[in-house]
């Protein structure tokens, strides 16, 4: 029988079995025929002795029939369910060799590849298994005398209900500002945070080390201690296939992606001067008068990161929790050159015509940064996702980490040492 070199590996409790080779009898006590039926040679007072009498020779016993036993271990166990596809199917046999192995989906298809080792006494799968698949595991064992035994097992991998996915922002190949944290959103709650973090490696061409910070069981962010270096490349290597998220949820993918940063862009907005100063690569480039949020709707201080932009979009009072009849309610309004900086509805945008006279003088917005048409267009054209806006001196607290990308407002010691 020719030896097949196909197959794969999976974690499971090894099952040891003993097979009796086809045609071999189960071992029993030897039958010493001819000896047990021969009378002992003794003298009897009634017996006539003859000098020529001979004692019949005992008939030789046939060679005892000895069973051929194959001791083997196979993983995963026969009929195992919810097997993690990252585990590796394996067969080990004692005092014999593995003649052939076939591991394939019960629905057919190509066998899973595998390799033999230790004098063909071990077979190990070398290809990754699929999710939601029942596999048939057939193998033939042989001893030195040519006796063989065939065994068939089956197992089933993790079903779709227990698969866990994840999405990452920014997308692969994106070029962003130096203030952009990396965000990973998981399809299922992550209980085993350390295991998941260990499966994700993030490096930067600038050599900056970073830290994970969990906003919830399904959302984690990653940033360096300082803003990312300009014109650098950040590589995210996610090896989540087979990782146990907890509660029986198993990661179903691996992925590697890169994110690039462009030059440094920072807009500093000071409530005391009612001005925005724009710094490109550290140099002051432009200044514009602005208006911020009123005392009832104050603008949050600290670092804000541009999230998305619209050449024009509609603002509604309902989006910030106002209803018709409220003092601060306003009718749906179209605004131009709007750049979002918070989930709560703060934008850098062109102020409405009636608010133009407030620029540089008083605050009239609901927390946004209102600008002149020229200023708003300049900001819209110059800044983009990942670029940073710093708001100062409003007398209000910093933007929360979850309200957009407020990660930079959390002290590094707290961010990097999350319990």
Tab-separated table of C-alpha atoms in Angstrom:
chain	number	residue	atom	x	y	z
A	1	UNK	CA	0.000	0.000	0.000
A	2	UNK	CA	1.434	3.324	-0.992
A	3	UNK	CA	1.764	5.989	1.662
A	4	UNK	CA	-0.278	9.125	1.292
A	5	UNK	CA	1.243	12.345	2.693
A	6	UNK	CA	-1.918	14.409	3.125
A	7	UNK	CA	-3.539	15.818	6.290
A	8	UNK	CA	-3.729	18.581	9.201
A	9	UNK	CA	-3.650	19.303	13.140
A	10	UNK	CA	-6.148	20.280	15.901
A	11	UNK	CA	-6.109	20.683	19.623
A	12	UNK	CA	-8.022	18.091	21.524
A	13	UNK	CA	-7.600	15.430	24.113
A	14	UNK	CA	-5.614	12.560	22.667
A	15	UNK	CA	-7.575	9.343	22.392
A	16	UNK	CA	-5.627	6.113	22.766
A	17	UNK	CA	-7.077	2.987	21.254
A	18	UNK	CA	-5.950	-0.574	20.575
A	19	UNK	CA	-6.772	-2.060	17.190
A	20	UNK	CA	-6.652	-5.785	16.377
A	21	UNK	CA	-5.243	-6.365	12.928
A	22	UNK	CA	-7.651	-7.859	10.449
A	23	UNK	CA	-7.485	-11.656	10.511
A	24	UNK	CA	-5.492	-11.868	13.743
A	25	UNK	CA	-7.064	-13.783	16.634
A	26	UNK	CA	-7.471	-12.294	20.075
A	27	UNK	CA	-4.689	-13.655	22.255
A	28	UNK	CA	-5.731	-16.587	24.487
A	29	UNK	CA	-3.877	-19.089	26.655
A	30	UNK	CA	-1.820	-21.410	24.440
A	31	UNK	CA	-3.340	-24.794	23.665
A	32	UNK	CA	-0.651	-27.286	24.483
A	33	UNK	CA	-2.421	-30.123	22.660
A	34	UNK	CA	-0.944	-33.608	23.150
A	35	UNK	CA	0.682	-32.855	26.464
A	36	UNK	CA	-2.258	-32.391	28.717
A	37	UNK	CA	-3.817	-35.611	27.418
A	38	UNK	CA	-0.737	-37.893	27.930
A	39	UNK	CA	-0.912	-40.187	31.089
A	40	UNK	CA	1.972	-40.018	33.472
A	41	UNK	CA	4.533	-42.905	33.276
A	42	UNK	CA	3.953	-44.858	36.505
A	43	UNK	CA	4.093	-48.516	37.657
A	44	UNK	CA	0.981	-50.397	38.647
A	45	UNK	CA	0.969	-53.611	40.658
A	46	UNK	CA	-1.551	-54.973	38.211
A	47	UNK	CA	0.300	-53.948	35.131
A	48	UNK	CA	2.473	-56.252	33.085
A	49	UNK	CA	5.781	-54.707	32.409
A	50	UNK	CA	7.364	-55.219	29.052
A	51	UNK	CA	10.963	-54.379	28.394
A	52	UNK	CA	9.995	-53.436	24.844
A	53	UNK	CA	7.191	-51.107	25.861
A	54	UNK	CA	7.662	-47.526	24.804
A	55	UNK	CA	6.049	-44.333	25.996
A	56	UNK	CA	4.441	-42.450	23.131
A	57	UNK	CA	6.110	-39.130	22.328
A	58	UNK	CA	4.101	-35.972	22.993
A	59	UNK	CA	2.855	-34.217	19.890
A	60	UNK	CA	4.499	-30.723	19.600
A	61	UNK	CA	2.117	-27.843	20.329
A	62	UNK	CA	1.490	-25.437	17.434
A	63	UNK	CA	2.944	-21.912	17.743
A	64	UNK	CA	0.474	-19.798	19.763
A	65	UNK	CA	-1.506	-17.241	17.798
A	66	UNK	CA	-0.518	-13.754	19.090
A	67	UNK	CA	-2.710	-10.721	18.427
A	68	UNK	CA	-1.266	-7.763	16.605
A	69	UNK	CA	-2.212	-4.656	18.632
A	70	UNK	CA	-1.809	-1.051	17.411
A	71	UNK	CA	-1.672	1.575	20.094
A	72	UNK	CA	-2.315	5.051	18.706
A	73	UNK	CA	-3.429	8.485	19.720
A	74	UNK	CA	-5.399	10.818	17.457
A	75	UNK	CA	-6.470	14.409	17.940
A	76	UNK	CA	-9.044	15.808	17.806
A	77	UNK	CA	-11.055	13.117	19.543
A	78	UNK	CA	-13.534	11.096	17.553
A	79	UNK	CA	-16.885	12.910	17.178
A	80	UNK	CA	-15.475	16.081	18.773
A	81	UNK	CA	-17.539	19.231	18.142
A	82	UNK	CA	-16.730	22.963	18.126
A	83	UNK	CA	-13.084	22.160	17.403
A	84	UNK	CA	-10.956	25.300	17.079
A	85	UNK	CA	-9.639	25.474	13.488
A	86	UNK	CA	-6.270	26.736	14.757
A	87	UNK	CA	-5.624	23.411	16.462
A	88	UNK	CA	-3.607	20.792	14.583
A	89	UNK	CA	-4.859	17.261	13.838
A	90	UNK	CA	-2.261	14.620	14.613
A	91	UNK	CA	-1.800	10.831	14.767
A	92	UNK	CA	0.862	9.003	16.814
A	93	UNK	CA	1.348	5.241	16.754
A	94	UNK	CA	3.446	2.919	18.942
A	95	UNK	CA	5.544	0.036	17.535
A	96	UNK	CA	4.142	0.534	14.039
A	97	UNK	CA	4.008	2.993	11.189
A	98	UNK	CA	1.266	5.063	9.645
A	99	UNK	CA	0.634	3.596	6.232
A	100	UNK	CA	-1.677	6.329	4.889
A	101	UNK	CA	-3.801	9.237	6.060
A	102	UNK	CA	-6.733	11.061	4.513
A	103	UNK	CA	-8.234	14.095	6.216
A	104	UNK	CA	-10.897	15.911	4.223
A	105	UNK	CA	-14.259	17.593	4.505
A	106	UNK	CA	-17.175	15.197	4.696
A	107	UNK	CA	-18.594	17.125	1.733
A	108	UNK	CA	-15.593	16.191	-0.373
A	109	UNK	CA	-12.819	18.316	-1.772
A	110	UNK	CA	-9.057	18.081	-1.597
A	111	UNK	CA	-7.490	16.336	1.410
A	112	UNK	CA	-5.779	18.484	3.996
A	113	UNK	CA	-2.007	18.345	3.582
A	114	UNK	CA	0.186	16.853	6.290
A	115	UNK	CA	3.670	15.544	6.997
A	116	UNK	CA	5.133	12.309	8.383
A	117	UNK	CA	7.886	12.243	11.002
A	118	UNK	CA	9.635	9.981	13.544
A	119	UNK	CA	9.971	7.122	11.107
A	120	UNK	CA	6.395	7.488	9.878
A	121	UNK	CA	5.027	6.958	13.384
A	122	UNK	CA	3.683	10.518	13.537
A	123	UNK	CA	1.492	12.399	11.075
A	124	UNK	CA	0.784	16.108	11.545
A	125	UNK	CA	-1.513	18.327	9.496
A	126	UNK	CA	0.200	21.280	7.843
A	127	UNK	CA	-2.797	23.206	6.493
A	128	UNK	CA	-5.325	25.316	8.346
A	129	UNK	CA	-8.807	23.915	8.828
A	130	UNK	CA	-12.013	25.709	7.911
A	131	UNK	CA	-14.775	26.895	10.197
A	132	UNK	CA	-18.156	25.132	10.218
A	133	UNK	CA	-16.845	21.953	8.590
A	134	UNK	CA	-17.181	18.264	9.428
A	135	UNK	CA	-13.965	16.385	8.662
A	136	UNK	CA	-13.501	12.670	8.032
A	137	UNK	CA	-10.186	11.377	9.389
A	138	UNK	CA	-9.151	7.993	7.900
A	139	UNK	CA	-5.795	6.289	8.464
A	140	UNK	CA	-4.147	2.897	8.009
A	141	UNK	CA	-1.551	1.503	10.429
A	142	UNK	CA	0.935	-1.270	9.701
A	143	UNK	CA	3.409	-3.345	11.739
A	144	UNK	CA	6.710	-4.925	10.730
A	145	UNK	CA	4.987	-8.235	9.943
A	146	UNK	CA	2.733	-6.631	7.372
A	147	UNK	CA	-0.410	-6.642	9.467
A	148	UNK	CA	-2.601	-3.578	8.954
A	149	UNK	CA	-5.526	-1.933	10.685
A	150	UNK	CA	-7.818	0.812	9.417
A	151	UNK	CA	-9.482	3.431	11.581
A	152	UNK	CA	-12.033	6.131	10.710
A	153	UNK	CA	-12.964	9.117	12.869
A	154	UNK	CA	-14.714	12.446	12.386
A	155	UNK	CA	-14.928	15.851	14.041
A	156	UNK	CA	-16.593	19.206	13.436
A	157	UNK	CA	-15.045	22.669	13.690
A	158	UNK	CA	-16.519	25.814	15.249
A	159	UNK	CA	-19.916	26.798	13.870
A	160	UNK	CA	-20.711	30.329	12.516
A	161	UNK	CA	-22.558	31.258	15.698
A	162	UNK	CA	-19.209	31.094	17.503
A	163	UNK	CA	-17.102	32.914	14.914
A	164	UNK	CA	-15.831	36.370	15.873
A	165	UNK	CA	-14.790	39.097	13.443
A	166	UNK	CA	-13.236	42.553	13.811
A	167	UNK	CA	-12.990	45.769	11.817
A	168	UNK	CA	-10.256	48.385	11.956
A	169	UNK	CA	-10.088	52.134	11.393
A	170	UNK	CA	-8.384	53.712	9.500
A	171	UNK	CA	-8.602	51.416	6.508
A	172	UNK	CA	-5.617	49.698	4.951
A	173	UNK	CA	-3.446	52.061	2.894
A	174	UNK	CA	-5.075	55.198	4.283
A	175	UNK	CA	-3.017	58.357	4.811
A	176	UNK	CA	-4.139	60.280	7.907
A	177	UNK	CA	-3.069	63.023	10.269
A	178	UNK	CA	-0.619	62.474	13.097
A	179	UNK	CA	-3.382	62.495	15.728
A	180	UNK	CA	-5.261	59.457	14.462
A	181	UNK	CA	-5.604	56.634	17.037
A	182	UNK	CA	-6.074	53.125	15.682
A	183	UNK	CA	-9.490	51.710	16.523
A	184	UNK	CA	-10.524	48.037	16.388
A	185	UNK	CA	-14.185	47.059	16.719
A	186	UNK	CA	-14.960	43.414	17.516
A	187	UNK	CA	-18.131	41.642	16.448
A	188	UNK	CA	-18.338	39.884	19.829
A	189	UNK	CA	-17.432	40.922	23.384
A	190	UNK	CA	-13.795	40.281	24.238
A	191	UNK	CA	-13.373	38.688	27.643
A	192	UNK	CA	-9.801	37.466	27.145
A	193	UNK	CA	-8.308	40.909	26.489
A	194	UNK	CA	-4.705	39.876	27.120
A	195	UNK	CA	-4.942	37.039	24.584
A	196	UNK	CA	-6.431	39.330	21.948
A	197	UNK	CA	-3.865	42.078	22.553
A	198	UNK	CA	-1.056	39.500	22.295
A	199	UNK	CA	-2.384	38.498	18.860
A	200	UNK	CA	-2.147	42.071	17.534
A	201	UNK	CA	1.247	43.636	16.816
A	202	UNK	CA	1.439	47.343	15.936
A	203	UNK	CA	4.725	48.917	14.892
A	204	UNK	CA	5.748	52.282	13.482
A	205	UNK	CA	8.567	53.204	11.127
A	206	UNK	CA	9.342	55.995	13.594
A	207	UNK	CA	9.971	53.428	16.319
A	208	UNK	CA	7.182	54.780	18.534
A	209	UNK	CA	5.771	52.309	21.038
A	210	UNK	CA	2.097	52.495	21.921
A	211	UNK	CA	-0.555	51.031	24.192
A	212	UNK	CA	-4.048	49.580	23.942
A	213	UNK	CA	-6.945	51.211	25.758
A	214	UNK	CA	-10.366	49.528	25.910
A	215	UNK	CA	-13.431	51.740	25.603
A	216	UNK	CA	-15.764	48.731	25.910
A	217	UNK	CA	-15.729	44.940	25.526
A	218	UNK	CA	-16.048	45.389	21.747
A	219	UNK	CA	-13.887	48.490	21.118
A	220	UNK	CA	-10.173	49.050	21.715
A	221	UNK	CA	-7.935	51.951	20.695
A	222	UNK	CA	-4.161	52.143	20.258
A	223	UNK	CA	-1.915	55.204	20.241
A	224	UNK	CA	1.629	56.239	21.036
A	225	UNK	CA	2.548	58.458	23.974
A	226	UNK	CA	2.921	61.450	21.645
A	227	UNK	CA	1.291	62.180	18.293
A	228	UNK	CA	2.515	59.885	15.535
A	229	UNK	CA	5.622	61.103	13.756
A	230	UNK	CA	4.838	62.852	10.458
A	231	UNK	CA	5.380	60.955	7.203
A	232	UNK	CA	5.667	57.599	8.953
A	233	UNK	CA	4.141	54.165	8.375
A	234	UNK	CA	2.221	52.250	11.012
A	235	UNK	CA	1.867	48.486	10.476
A	236	UNK	CA	-0.935	46.514	12.089
A	237	UNK	CA	-0.468	42.735	12.125
A	238	UNK	CA	-3.588	40.943	13.368
A	239	UNK	CA	-3.262	37.189	13.995
A	240	UNK	CA	-6.722	36.586	15.400
A	241	UNK	CA	-7.544	33.310	13.637
A	242	UNK	CA	-8.291	30.757	16.343
A	243	UNK	CA	-7.893	33.216	19.223
A	244	UNK	CA	-10.423	32.624	21.983
A	245	UNK	CA	-12.222	35.911	22.704
A	246	UNK	CA	-14.016	34.287	25.636
A	247	UNK	CA	-17.525	32.867	25.994
A	248	UNK	CA	-16.701	30.341	23.281
A	249	UNK	CA	-16.183	32.988	20.583
A	250	UNK	CA	-13.254	32.272	18.254
A	251	UNK	CA	-11.483	34.761	15.973
A	252	UNK	CA	-11.907	33.889	12.303
A	253	UNK	CA	-9.257	35.886	10.432
A	254	UNK	CA	-5.698	37.170	10.137
A	255	UNK	CA	-4.863	40.466	8.494
A	256	UNK	CA	-1.919	42.780	7.974
A	257	UNK	CA	-2.373	46.403	7.000
A	258	UNK	CA	-0.482	49.678	6.875
A	259	UNK	CA	-1.501	53.246	7.722
A	260	UNK	CA	0.530	56.275	6.694
A	261	UNK	CA	0.758	59.714	8.285
A	262	UNK	CA	1.290	62.936	6.394
A	263	UNK	CA	2.866	66.160	7.633
A	264	UNK	CA	1.877	67.773	10.936
A	265	UNK	CA	-1.258	69.955	10.958
A	266	UNK	CA	-2.544	71.594	14.137
A	267	UNK	CA	-5.281	74.209	14.572
A	268	UNK	CA	-5.198	75.977	17.951
A	269	UNK	CA	-8.507	77.613	18.902
A	270	UNK	CA	-8.375	80.020	21.863
A	271	UNK	CA	-11.601	81.184	23.434
A	272	UNK	CA	-9.860	84.182	24.994
A	273	UNK	CA	-8.824	85.616	21.641
A	274	UNK	CA	-11.673	84.076	19.607
A	275	UNK	CA	-9.055	83.120	17.001
A	276	UNK	CA	-7.862	79.966	15.248
A	277	UNK	CA	-4.122	79.759	14.539
A	278	UNK	CA	-3.121	77.151	11.979
A	279	UNK	CA	0.305	75.508	12.275
A	280	UNK	CA	1.713	73.437	9.417
A	281	UNK	CA	4.821	71.462	10.342
A	282	UNK	CA	5.130	73.630	13.419
A	283	UNK	CA	5.039	76.966	11.590
A	284	UNK	CA	2.159	79.445	11.991
A	285	UNK	CA	0.542	79.625	8.566
A	286	UNK	CA	-2.886	81.308	8.879
A	287	UNK	CA	-5.151	82.875	11.527
A	288	UNK	CA	-8.945	83.217	11.424
A	289	UNK	CA	-11.598	84.714	13.721
A	290	UNK	CA	-14.026	82.154	15.140
A	291	UNK	CA	-17.046	81.720	17.383
A	292	UNK	CA	-17.461	78.896	19.885
A	293	UNK	CA	-20.242	77.423	22.005
A	294	UNK	CA	-22.297	79.547	24.367
A	295	UNK	CA	-22.328	79.121	28.152
A	296	UNK	CA	-25.337	76.817	27.809
A	297	UNK	CA	-23.662	74.864	25.015
A	298	UNK	CA	-19.937	75.214	25.742
A	299	UNK	CA	-17.181	73.856	23.542
A	300	UNK	CA	-15.041	71.177	25.192
A	301	UNK	CA	-11.358	71.906	25.615
A	302	UNK	CA	-8.420	69.704	24.746
A	303	UNK	CA	-7.407	67.819	21.642
A	304	UNK	CA	-9.990	66.942	19.019
A	305	UNK	CA	-9.276	64.858	15.911
A	306	UNK	CA	-10.982	65.448	12.572
A	307	UNK	CA	-13.248	62.458	11.930
A	308	UNK	CA	-15.048	63.109	8.632
A	309	UNK	CA	-15.849	65.991	6.302
A	310	UNK	CA	-18.783	67.229	4.214
A	311	UNK	CA	-18.713	69.911	1.559
A	312	UNK	CA	-22.275	70.598	2.689
A	313	UNK	CA	-24.537	68.841	5.166
A	314	UNK	CA	-27.758	69.399	7.106
A	315	UNK	CA	-27.711	70.167	10.825
A	316	UNK	CA	-30.785	69.376	12.892
A	317	UNK	CA	-31.520	70.383	16.475
A	318	UNK	CA	-32.917	66.904	17.102
A	319	UNK	CA	-29.431	65.424	16.555
A	320	UNK	CA	-28.220	67.153	19.736
A	321	UNK	CA	-31.320	66.371	21.784
A	322	UNK	CA	-33.452	69.479	21.185
A	323	UNK	CA	-37.145	69.423	20.415
A	324	UNK	CA	-39.416	72.092	18.887
A	325	UNK	CA	-40.297	74.598	21.582
A	326	UNK	CA	-36.926	74.371	23.367
A	327	UNK	CA	-35.186	77.733	23.782
A	328	UNK	CA	-32.150	76.660	21.751
A	329	UNK	CA	-34.135	74.840	19.055
A	330	UNK	CA	-33.399	75.700	15.419
A	331	UNK	CA	-34.858	74.619	12.110
A	332	UNK	CA	-32.928	72.162	9.922
A	333	UNK	CA	-30.057	74.098	8.423
A	334	UNK	CA	-27.612	73.399	5.589
A	335	UNK	CA	-24.014	74.316	6.420
A	336	UNK	CA	-20.959	74.404	4.172
A	337	UNK	CA	-17.460	72.980	4.572
A	338	UNK	CA	-18.190	71.007	7.730
A	339	UNK	CA	-15.491	68.914	9.448
A	340	UNK	CA	-16.693	66.707	12.313
A	341	UNK	CA	-14.548	66.685	15.475
A	342	UNK	CA	-16.850	64.854	17.923
A	343	UNK	CA	-19.564	62.228	17.988
A	344	UNK	CA	-21.700	64.643	19.959
A	345	UNK	CA	-22.081	66.986	17.008
A	346	UNK	CA	-19.174	69.430	17.210
A	347	UNK	CA	-17.935	70.579	13.797
A	348	UNK	CA	-15.602	73.148	12.311
A	349	UNK	CA	-17.851	74.779	9.718
A	350	UNK	CA	-18.890	77.954	7.928
A	351	UNK	CA	-20.993	80.056	10.298
A	352	UNK	CA	-24.477	80.989	9.140
A	353	UNK	CA	-24.754	84.500	7.627
A	354	UNK	CA	-26.491	85.829	10.740
A	355	UNK	CA	-23.571	84.640	12.887
A	356	UNK	CA	-20.819	86.157	10.763
A	357	UNK	CA	-20.776	89.352	12.875
A	358	UNK	CA	-20.003	87.246	15.979
A	359	UNK	CA	-16.703	85.926	14.606
A	360	UNK	CA	-13.821	87.058	16.788
A	361	UNK	CA	-16.221	88.704	19.269
A	362	UNK	CA	-18.743	86.452	21.024
A	363	UNK	CA	-19.808	82.833	21.165
A	364	UNK	CA	-23.120	81.924	19.539
A	365	UNK	CA	-22.835	78.264	18.524
A	366	UNK	CA	-24.062	75.009	20.057
A	367	UNK	CA	-20.484	73.887	20.670
A	368	UNK	CA	-19.148	74.085	17.124
A	369	UNK	CA	-16.305	76.204	15.785
A	370	UNK	CA	-17.898	78.706	13.405
A	371	UNK	CA	-15.706	80.354	10.766
A	372	UNK	CA	-15.924	82.732	7.842
A	373	UNK	CA	-16.582	81.217	4.404
A	374	UNK	CA	-12.901	81.721	3.572
A	375	UNK	CA	-11.705	80.225	6.861
A	376	UNK	CA	-14.040	77.232	6.728
A	377	UNK	CA	-13.040	76.400	3.163
A	378	UNK	CA	-9.347	76.756	4.009
A	379	UNK	CA	-9.762	74.376	6.945
A	380	UNK	CA	-11.813	71.944	4.858
A	381	UNK	CA	-9.217	71.914	2.065
A	382	UNK	CA	-6.164	71.769	4.346
A	383	UNK	CA	-7.206	69.477	7.186
A	384	UNK	CA	-8.562	65.946	7.041
A	385	UNK	CA	-9.124	62.801	9.129
A	386	UNK	CA	-6.482	62.431	11.798
A	387	UNK	CA	-5.477	66.097	11.904
A	388	UNK	CA	-5.698	67.832	15.247
A	389	UNK	CA	-7.718	70.753	16.631
A	390	UNK	CA	-6.845	72.027	20.107
A	391	UNK	CA	-9.457	74.115	21.930
A	392	UNK	CA	-8.361	76.230	24.903
A	393	UNK	CA	-9.841	78.397	27.662
A	394	UNK	CA	-13.565	77.705	27.369
A	395	UNK	CA	-13.927	77.003	31.073
A	396	UNK	CA	-15.387	73.602	30.266
A	397	UNK	CA	-13.827	70.166	30.630
A	398	UNK	CA	-11.960	68.177	27.976
A	399	UNK	CA	-13.664	66.096	25.344
A	400	UNK	CA	-14.191	62.560	26.607
A	401	UNK	CA	-12.234	59.730	25.015
A	402	UNK	CA	-15.412	58.145	23.639
A	403	UNK	CA	-16.780	61.392	22.159
A	404	UNK	CA	-14.851	61.089	18.928
A	405	UNK	CA	-11.101	60.531	19.282
A	406	UNK	CA	-10.501	62.154	22.641
A	407	UNK	CA	-7.654	59.737	23.386
A	408	UNK	CA	-5.056	62.487	23.639
A	409	UNK	CA	-6.905	64.083	26.558
A	410	UNK	CA	-6.306	60.992	28.720
A	411	UNK	CA	-2.929	61.135	30.544
A	412	UNK	CA	-0.482	58.576	29.188
A	413	UNK	CA	-0.028	56.949	32.593
A	414	UNK	CA	-3.763	56.302	32.724
A	415	UNK	CA	-4.104	55.385	29.056
A	416	UNK	CA	-1.273	52.832	29.047
A	417	UNK	CA	-1.987	51.256	32.451
A	418	UNK	CA	-5.653	50.476	32.104
A	419	UNK	CA	-6.733	47.842	34.675
